[in-house]
PDB file of C-alpha atoms and ligand atoms in Angstrom:
ATOM      1  CA  UNK A 304     -64.737 -15.189 -12.307  1.00 41.00           C
ATOM      2  CA  UNK A 305     -61.523 -15.451 -10.336  1.00 45.00           C
ATOM      3  CA  UNK A 306     -63.209 -14.736  -6.889  1.00 45.00           C
ATOM      4  CA  UNK A 307     -64.163 -16.701  -3.948  1.00 43.00           C
ATOM      5  CA  UNK A 308     -66.167 -15.191  -1.714  1.00 43.00           C
ATOM      6  CA  UNK A 309     -66.211 -17.127   1.863  1.00 43.00           C
ATOM      7  CA  UNK A 310     -68.763 -17.990   3.569  1.00 40.00           C
ATOM      8  CA  UNK A 311     -67.672 -16.617   7.196  1.00 42.00           C
ATOM      9  CA  UNK A 312     -64.012 -14.033   6.096  1.00 53.00           C
ATOM     10  CA  UNK A 313     -65.021 -10.950   4.497  1.00 63.00           C
ATOM     11  CA  UNK A 314     -62.072 -10.987   2.302  1.00 75.00           C
ATOM     12  CA  UNK A 315     -62.453 -13.309  -0.538  1.00 75.00           C
ATOM     13  CA  UNK A 316     -59.456 -15.136  -2.292  1.00 75.00           C
ATOM     14  CA  UNK A 317     -58.347 -13.701  -5.373  1.00 89.00           C
ATOM     15  CA  UNK A 318     -56.289 -15.213  -8.276  1.00 89.00           C
ATOM     16  CA  UNK A 319     -55.076 -12.235 -10.953  1.00 93.00           C
ATOM     17  CA  UNK A 320     -55.274 -13.845 -14.436  1.00 93.00           C
ATOM     18  CA  UNK A 321     -51.764 -11.149 -15.207  1.00 93.00           C
ATOM     19  CA  UNK A 322     -49.084  -9.916 -13.241  1.00 93.00           C
ATOM     20  CA  UNK A 323     -49.455  -6.465 -11.702  1.00 95.00           C
ATOM     21  CA  UNK A 324     -46.666  -4.394 -13.222  1.00 96.00           C
ATOM     22  CA  UNK A 325     -43.808  -3.270 -10.950  1.00 94.00           C
ATOM     23  CA  UNK A 326     -43.691  -0.472 -11.027  1.00 95.00           C
ATOM     24  CA  UNK A 327     -46.969  -0.312 -10.810  1.00 97.00           C
ATOM     25  CA  UNK A 328     -47.672   2.845 -10.970  1.00 97.00           C
ATOM     26  CA  UNK A 329     -51.779   3.148 -11.805  1.00 98.00           C
ATOM     27  CA  UNK A 330     -54.895   1.150 -10.995  1.00 98.00           C
ATOM     28  CA  UNK A 331     -57.926   1.396 -12.706  1.00 98.00           C
ATOM     29  CA  UNK A 332     -61.201  -0.060 -12.476  1.00 98.00           C
ATOM     30  CA  UNK A 333     -63.664  -1.047 -15.054  1.00 98.00           C
ATOM     31  CA  UNK A 334     -66.834  -2.527 -14.695  1.00 98.00           C
ATOM     32  CA  UNK A 335     -70.487  -1.521 -15.587  1.00 98.00           C
ATOM     33  CA  UNK A 336     -72.999   1.246 -14.713  1.00 97.00           C
ATOM     34  CA  UNK A 337     -73.214   0.568 -11.081  1.00 96.00           C
ATOM     35  CA  UNK A 338     -70.296  -1.307 -10.196  1.00 97.00           C
ATOM     36  CA  UNK A 339     -69.184   0.901  -7.743  1.00 97.00           C
ATOM     37  CA  UNK A 340     -65.788   1.902  -9.559  1.00 98.00           C
ATOM     38  CA  UNK A 341     -66.273   5.629  -8.243  1.00 97.00           C
ATOM     39  CA  UNK A 342     -66.929   4.920  -4.552  1.00 97.00           C
ATOM     40  CA  UNK A 343     -64.198   1.551  -4.557  1.00 98.00           C
ATOM     41  CA  UNK A 344     -62.085   3.768  -5.760  1.00 98.00           C
ATOM     42  CA  UNK A 345     -62.340   7.089  -3.963  1.00 98.00           C
ATOM     43  CA  UNK A 346     -61.828   4.355  -1.034  1.00 98.00           C
ATOM     44  CA  UNK A 347     -58.984   3.036  -2.335  1.00 98.00           C
ATOM     45  CA  UNK A 348     -56.805   5.999  -3.709  1.00 98.00           C
ATOM     46  CA  UNK A 349     -57.353   7.072   0.386  1.00 98.00           C
ATOM     47  CA  UNK A 350     -56.186   3.668   1.468  1.00 97.00           C
ATOM     48  CA  UNK A 351     -52.937   4.249  -1.078  1.00 97.00           C
ATOM     49  CA  UNK A 352     -52.675   8.103  -0.697  1.00 97.00           C
ATOM     50  CA  UNK A 353     -52.519   7.940  -4.141  1.00 98.00           C
ATOM     51  CA  UNK A 354     -54.969  10.260  -6.446  1.00 98.00           C
ATOM     52  CA  UNK A 355     -58.636   9.179  -7.531  1.00 98.00           C
ATOM     53  CA  UNK A 356     -59.609  10.447 -11.410  1.00 98.00           C
ATOM     54  CA  UNK A 357     -63.165   9.852 -12.546  1.00 98.00           C
ATOM     55  CA  UNK A 358     -63.387   9.178 -16.329  1.00 98.00           C
ATOM     56  CA  UNK A 359     -66.485  10.919 -16.459  1.00 97.00           C
ATOM     57  CA  UNK A 360     -65.633  13.786 -13.889  1.00 98.00           C
ATOM     58  CA  UNK A 361     -61.956  14.051 -16.097  1.00 98.00           C
ATOM     59  CA  UNK A 362     -64.545  14.376 -19.272  1.00 98.00           C
ATOM     60  CA  UNK A 363     -66.583  16.963 -18.137  1.00 98.00           C
ATOM     61  CA  UNK A 364     -64.080  18.992 -16.900  1.00 98.00           C
ATOM     62  CA  UNK A 365     -62.529  18.839 -20.194  1.00 97.00           C
ATOM     63  CA  UNK A 366     -65.417  19.832 -22.181  1.00 97.00           C
ATOM     64  CA  UNK A 367     -67.515  21.988 -19.721  1.00 97.00           C
ATOM     65  CA  UNK A 368     -70.634  20.088 -20.151  1.00 97.00           C
ATOM     66  CA  UNK A 369     -72.220  16.986 -18.260  1.00 97.00           C
ATOM     67  CA  UNK A 370     -72.435  13.845 -19.472  1.00 96.00           C
ATOM     68  CA  UNK A 371     -76.265  13.996 -20.505  1.00 96.00           C
ATOM     69  CA  UNK A 372     -75.190  16.952 -22.151  1.00 97.00           C
ATOM     70  CA  UNK A 373     -73.124  15.552 -24.222  1.00 96.00           C
ATOM     71  CA  UNK A 374     -74.930  12.479 -25.478  1.00 96.00           C
ATOM     72  CA  UNK A 375     -77.847  15.127 -26.390  1.00 96.00           C
ATOM     73  CA  UNK A 376     -75.619  17.875 -28.180  1.00 95.00           C
ATOM     74  CA  UNK A 377     -73.127  15.448 -29.912  1.00 94.00           C
ATOM     75  CA  UNK A 378     -75.227  11.576 -29.951  1.00 96.00           C
ATOM     76  CA  UNK A 379     -72.942   8.985 -28.339  1.00 96.00           C
ATOM     77  CA  UNK A 380     -70.557   8.081 -31.016  1.00 97.00           C
ATOM     78  CA  UNK A 381     -69.131  11.837 -30.593  1.00 97.00           C
ATOM     79  CA  UNK A 382     -69.015  11.002 -26.698  1.00 97.00           C
ATOM     80  CA  UNK A 383     -67.420   7.851 -27.162  1.00 98.00           C
ATOM     81  CA  UNK A 384     -64.630   9.981 -29.183  1.00 98.00           C
ATOM     82  CA  UNK A 385     -63.911  12.702 -26.319  1.00 98.00           C
ATOM     83  CA  UNK A 386     -64.126   9.590 -23.310  1.00 98.00           C
ATOM     84  CA  UNK A 387     -60.875   8.122 -25.702  1.00 98.00           C
ATOM     85  CA  UNK A 388     -59.081  11.313 -25.646  1.00 98.00           C
ATOM     86  CA  UNK A 389     -59.904  11.984 -21.638  1.00 98.00           C
ATOM     87  CA  UNK A 390     -58.580   8.398 -21.363  1.00 98.00           C
ATOM     88  CA  UNK A 391     -54.818   9.217 -23.318  1.00 98.00           C
ATOM     89  CA  UNK A 392     -54.963  12.286 -20.760  1.00 98.00           C
ATOM     90  CA  UNK A 393     -55.792  10.001 -18.082  1.00 98.00           C
ATOM     91  CA  UNK A 394     -53.407   7.473 -18.201  1.00 98.00           C
ATOM     92  CA  UNK A 395     -50.046   9.551 -18.385  1.00 98.00           C
ATOM     93  CA  UNK A 396     -50.974   9.781 -14.667  1.00 98.00           C
ATOM     94  CA  UNK A 397     -49.059   7.965 -12.047  1.00 98.00           C
ATOM     95  CA  UNK A 398     -49.899   7.083  -8.377  1.00 98.00           C
ATOM     96  CA  UNK A 399     -53.588   7.264  -9.659  1.00 98.00           C
ATOM     97  CA  UNK A 400     -56.551   5.509  -9.278  1.00 98.00           C
ATOM     98  CA  UNK A 401     -58.913   5.615 -12.015  1.00 98.00           C
ATOM     99  CA  UNK A 402     -62.590   4.687 -12.739  1.00 98.00           C
ATOM    100  CA  UNK A 403     -63.357   3.975 -16.215  1.00 98.00           C
ATOM    101  CA  UNK A 404     -67.219   4.858 -17.828  1.00 98.00           C
ATOM    102  CA  UNK A 405     -68.792   1.824 -18.045  1.00 98.00           C
ATOM    103  CA  UNK A 406     -68.375   1.618 -21.797  1.00 98.00           C
ATOM    104  CA  UNK A 407     -65.326   2.829 -21.599  1.00 98.00           C
ATOM    105  CA  UNK A 408     -64.015  -0.601 -22.855  1.00 98.00           C
ATOM    106  CA  UNK A 409     -65.818  -1.258 -25.721  1.00 97.00           C
ATOM    107  CA  UNK A 410     -63.773   0.684 -27.586  1.00 97.00           C
ATOM    108  CA  UNK A 411     -60.502  -1.689 -29.107  1.00 98.00           C
ATOM    109  CA  UNK A 412     -58.386   1.785 -29.211  1.00 97.00           C
ATOM    110  CA  UNK A 413     -59.226   2.112 -25.524  1.00 98.00           C
ATOM    111  CA  UNK A 414     -58.826  -1.465 -24.453  1.00 98.00           C
ATOM    112  CA  UNK A 415     -54.968  -1.341 -26.167  1.00 98.00           C
ATOM    113  CA  UNK A 416     -54.333   2.221 -24.393  1.00 98.00           C
ATOM    114  CA  UNK A 417     -55.243   0.213 -21.118  1.00 98.00           C
ATOM    115  CA  UNK A 418     -53.107  -3.114 -21.844  1.00 98.00           C
ATOM    116  CA  UNK A 419     -50.607  -1.287 -23.693  1.00 97.00           C
ATOM    117  CA  UNK A 420     -49.661   1.747 -20.953  1.00 98.00           C
ATOM    118  CA  UNK A 421     -46.644   0.326 -18.553  1.00 98.00           C
ATOM    119  CA  UNK A 422     -47.521   0.232 -15.129  1.00 98.00           C
ATOM    120  CA  UNK A 423     -51.219   0.053 -15.337  1.00 98.00           C
ATOM    121  CA  UNK A 424     -53.493  -2.655 -13.699  1.00 98.00           C
ATOM    122  CA  UNK A 425     -56.999  -3.337 -14.825  1.00 98.00           C
ATOM    123  CA  UNK A 426     -59.558  -4.701 -12.003  1.00 98.00           C
ATOM    124  CA  UNK A 427     -63.126  -6.121 -13.003  1.00 98.00           C
ATOM    125  CA  UNK A 428     -66.060  -5.036 -10.381  1.00 98.00           C
ATOM    126  CA  UNK A 429     -68.743  -7.049 -11.556  1.00 98.00           C
ATOM    127  CA  UNK A 430     -72.439  -8.444 -10.087  1.00 98.00           C
ATOM    128  CA  UNK A 431     -75.249  -9.463 -11.995  1.00 98.00           C
ATOM    129  CA  UNK A 432     -76.684  -7.100 -14.368  1.00 97.00           C
ATOM    130  CA  UNK A 433     -80.231  -7.326 -12.358  1.00 97.00           C
ATOM    131  CA  UNK A 434     -77.978  -6.405  -9.526  1.00 97.00           C
ATOM    132  CA  UNK A 435     -76.372  -4.019 -10.944  1.00 97.00           C
ATOM    133  CA  UNK A 436     -79.406  -2.362 -12.552  1.00 96.00           C
ATOM    134  CA  UNK A 437     -81.132  -2.315  -8.714  1.00 95.00           C
ATOM    135  CA  UNK A 438     -78.254  -0.043  -7.410  1.00 94.00           C
ATOM    136  CA  UNK A 439     -78.500   2.641 -10.335  1.00 95.00           C
ATOM    137  CA  UNK A 440     -81.966   3.210  -9.743  1.00 93.00           C
ATOM    138  CA  UNK A 441     -80.743   3.857  -5.791  1.00 93.00           C
ATOM    139  CA  UNK A 442     -78.382   6.621  -7.428  1.00 92.00           C
ATOM    140  CA  UNK A 443     -78.934   9.773  -7.995  1.00 89.00           C
ATOM    141  CA  UNK A 444     -77.231  10.006 -11.752  1.00 91.00           C
ATOM    142  CA  UNK A 445     -78.115  10.663 -14.580  1.00 91.00           C
ATOM    143  CA  UNK A 446     -77.095   7.959 -17.572  1.00 93.00           C
ATOM    144  CA  UNK A 447     -78.299   8.435 -20.764  1.00 94.00           C
ATOM    145  CA  UNK A 448     -77.561   4.450 -21.677  1.00 93.00           C
ATOM    146  CA  UNK A 449     -80.013   3.493 -18.723  1.00 93.00           C
ATOM    147  CA  UNK A 450     -82.630   5.073 -20.211  1.00 93.00           C
ATOM    148  CA  UNK A 451     -83.700   1.656 -21.965  1.00 94.00           C
ATOM    149  CA  UNK A 452     -83.183  -0.753 -19.471  1.00 94.00           C
ATOM    150  CA  UNK A 453     -83.291  -3.761 -22.560  1.00 96.00           C
ATOM    151  CA  UNK A 454     -81.024  -1.675 -24.661  1.00 96.00           C
ATOM    152  CA  UNK A 455     -78.675  -1.120 -21.125  1.00 96.00           C
ATOM    153  CA  UNK A 456     -79.295  -5.241 -20.779  1.00 97.00           C
ATOM    154  CA  UNK A 457     -77.909  -6.213 -23.962  1.00 97.00           C
ATOM    155  CA  UNK A 458     -75.030  -3.984 -23.220  1.00 97.00           C
ATOM    156  CA  UNK A 459     -73.940  -5.440 -20.544  1.00 98.00           C
ATOM    157  CA  UNK A 460     -73.826  -8.377 -21.985  1.00 98.00           C
ATOM    158  CA  UNK A 461     -71.812  -7.525 -25.040  1.00 97.00           C
ATOM    159  CA  UNK A 462     -69.563  -6.093 -23.043  1.00 98.00           C
ATOM    160  CA  UNK A 463     -69.020  -8.961 -20.271  1.00 98.00           C
ATOM    161  CA  UNK A 464     -66.451 -11.058 -21.783  1.00 98.00           C
ATOM    162  CA  UNK A 465     -64.612  -7.331 -22.607  1.00 98.00           C
ATOM    163  CA  UNK A 466     -64.661  -6.222 -18.797  1.00 98.00           C
ATOM    164  CA  UNK A 467     -63.574 -10.070 -17.787  1.00 97.00           C
ATOM    165  CA  UNK A 468     -60.655 -10.571 -20.713  1.00 97.00           C
ATOM    166  CA  UNK A 469     -59.048  -6.824 -20.190  1.00 98.00           C
ATOM    167  CA  UNK A 470     -58.877  -7.170 -16.667  1.00 98.00           C
ATOM    168  CA  UNK A 471     -55.650  -8.995 -14.283  1.00 97.00           C
ATOM    169  CA  UNK A 472     -58.149  -9.003 -11.503  1.00 97.00           C
ATOM    170  CA  UNK A 473     -61.942  -9.823 -11.248  1.00 98.00           C
ATOM    171  CA  UNK A 474     -64.101  -9.342  -8.428  1.00 97.00           C
ATOM    172  CA  UNK A 475     -68.133 -10.543  -7.836  1.00 97.00           C
ATOM    173  CA  UNK A 476     -68.964  -7.438  -6.083  1.00 97.00           C
ATOM    174  CA  UNK A 477     -72.692  -8.660  -5.680  1.00 97.00           C
ATOM    175  CA  UNK A 478     -71.956  -9.692  -1.946  1.00 96.00           C
ATOM    176  CA  UNK A 479     -69.530  -7.275  -0.950  1.00 96.00           C
ATOM    177  CA  UNK A 480     -69.545  -3.661   0.525  1.00 96.00           C
ATOM    178  CA  UNK A 481     -67.486  -1.342  -0.976  1.00 97.00           C
ATOM    179  CA  UNK A 482     -64.721  -1.593   2.085  1.00 97.00           C
ATOM    180  CA  UNK A 483     -64.458  -5.588   1.956  1.00 97.00           C
ATOM    181  CA  UNK A 484     -63.822  -5.219  -2.086  1.00 97.00           C
ATOM    182  CA  UNK A 485     -60.873  -2.869  -1.800  1.00 97.00           C
ATOM    183  CA  UNK A 486     -59.952  -5.166   1.304  1.00 96.00           C
ATOM    184  CA  UNK A 487     -60.067  -7.746  -1.252  1.00 96.00           C
ATOM    185  CA  UNK A 488     -58.173  -5.745  -4.051  1.00 97.00           C
ATOM    186  CA  UNK A 489     -55.296  -4.556  -1.153  1.00 96.00           C
ATOM    187  CA  UNK A 490     -54.703  -8.297  -0.491  1.00 94.00           C
ATOM    188  CA  UNK A 491     -54.152  -9.521  -3.980  1.00 94.00           C
ATOM    189  CA  UNK A 492     -52.575  -6.602  -5.341  1.00 94.00           C
ATOM    190  CA  UNK A 493     -50.537  -6.264  -2.559  1.00 90.00           C
ATOM    191  CA  UNK A 494     -49.447  -9.625  -0.515  1.00 83.00           C
ATOM    192  CA  UNK A 495     -48.492  -9.238   2.885  1.00 80.00           C
ATOM    193  CA  UNK A 496     -44.584  -9.276   2.949  1.00 74.00           C
ATOM    194  CA  UNK A 497     -41.855  -6.827   0.668  1.00 64.00           C
ATOM    195  CA  UNK A 498     -43.256  -5.219  -2.048  1.00 61.00           C
ATOM    196  CA  UNK A 499     -42.245  -5.304  -5.494  1.00 54.00           C
ATOM    197  CA  UNK A 500     -44.740  -2.753  -6.791  1.00 53.00           C
ATOM    198  CA  UNK A 501     -43.800   0.693  -5.352  1.00 53.00           C
TER     199      UNK A 501
HETATM  200  C1  LIG B 772     -71.947   5.130 -19.661  1.00 72.40           C
HETATM  201  C2  LIG B 772     -71.658   5.244 -18.536  1.00 72.40           C
HETATM  202  C3  LIG B 772     -71.215   6.675 -17.511  1.00 72.40           C
HETATM  203  C4  LIG B 772     -71.002   7.277 -18.323  1.00 72.40           C
HETATM  204  C5  LIG B 772     -71.945   6.909 -20.328  1.00 72.40           C
HETATM  205  C6  LIG B 772     -72.200   6.013 -20.483  1.00 72.40           C
HETATM  206  C7  LIG B 772     -72.126   3.559 -20.187  1.00 72.40           C
HETATM  207  O1  LIG B 772     -70.585   5.775 -16.754  1.00 72.40           O
HETATM  208  O2  LIG B 772     -70.114   6.966 -19.454  1.00 72.40           O
HETATM  209  O3  LIG B 772     -72.963   7.377 -19.148  1.00 72.40           O
HETATM  210  O4  LIG B 772     -71.872   3.378 -21.678  1.00 72.40           O
HETATM  211  O5  LIG B 772     -72.473   2.559 -19.576  1.00 72.40           O
HETATM  212  P1  LIG B 772     -70.541   5.287 -15.261  1.00 72.40           P
HETATM  213  O6  LIG B 772     -70.235   3.717 -15.462  1.00 72.40           O
HETATM  214  O7  LIG B 772     -69.383   5.553 -14.684  1.00 72.40           O
HETATM  215  O8  LIG B 772     -72.213   5.296 -14.853  1.00 72.40           O
END
């Protein structure tokens, strides 16, 4: 964990584990379902005056089908292949905040794409499984892989180290609002002073 939530201030002190690329062309948000990738991504993009792209929505637009329809019609393996091709397309965009699907980093090719596409910096929005599960239960989003909570918890355990390794920055969002998370992220990626990134 690289974040240290302070007791009084609202902006935690964060330390990236990899350098922010210069120029920075896109910020990628990763994490399990319920991490806040889309909510935080929209706020972040507005603050930067960048575009926001949700990989699930991008995939739905490309296929003309919803995520549950893709799972039901073709099964998860085919969904994952479609997700990878959508990722390749999404990584062609600049000045963009990209919210991944919760399962995107499970695929090695996807991780390599994210690590090796120049100008890309990935941030892991972390929280414990029960917190994420409760957040998902409060949302009106159909998520096929949450139908079996025990299996979802196993996925979380499998993915957690992958999220950590992929990201150059981890933010523990357990006690942060989306706005506080964005403040922490911006303060770390764009520290005060002349910016070499933009
Ligand atoms: C999935 C997460 C979902 C979506 C699909 C599968 C997963 O995205 O891609 O339902 O395997 O964790 P969100 O994390 O945006 O809900």
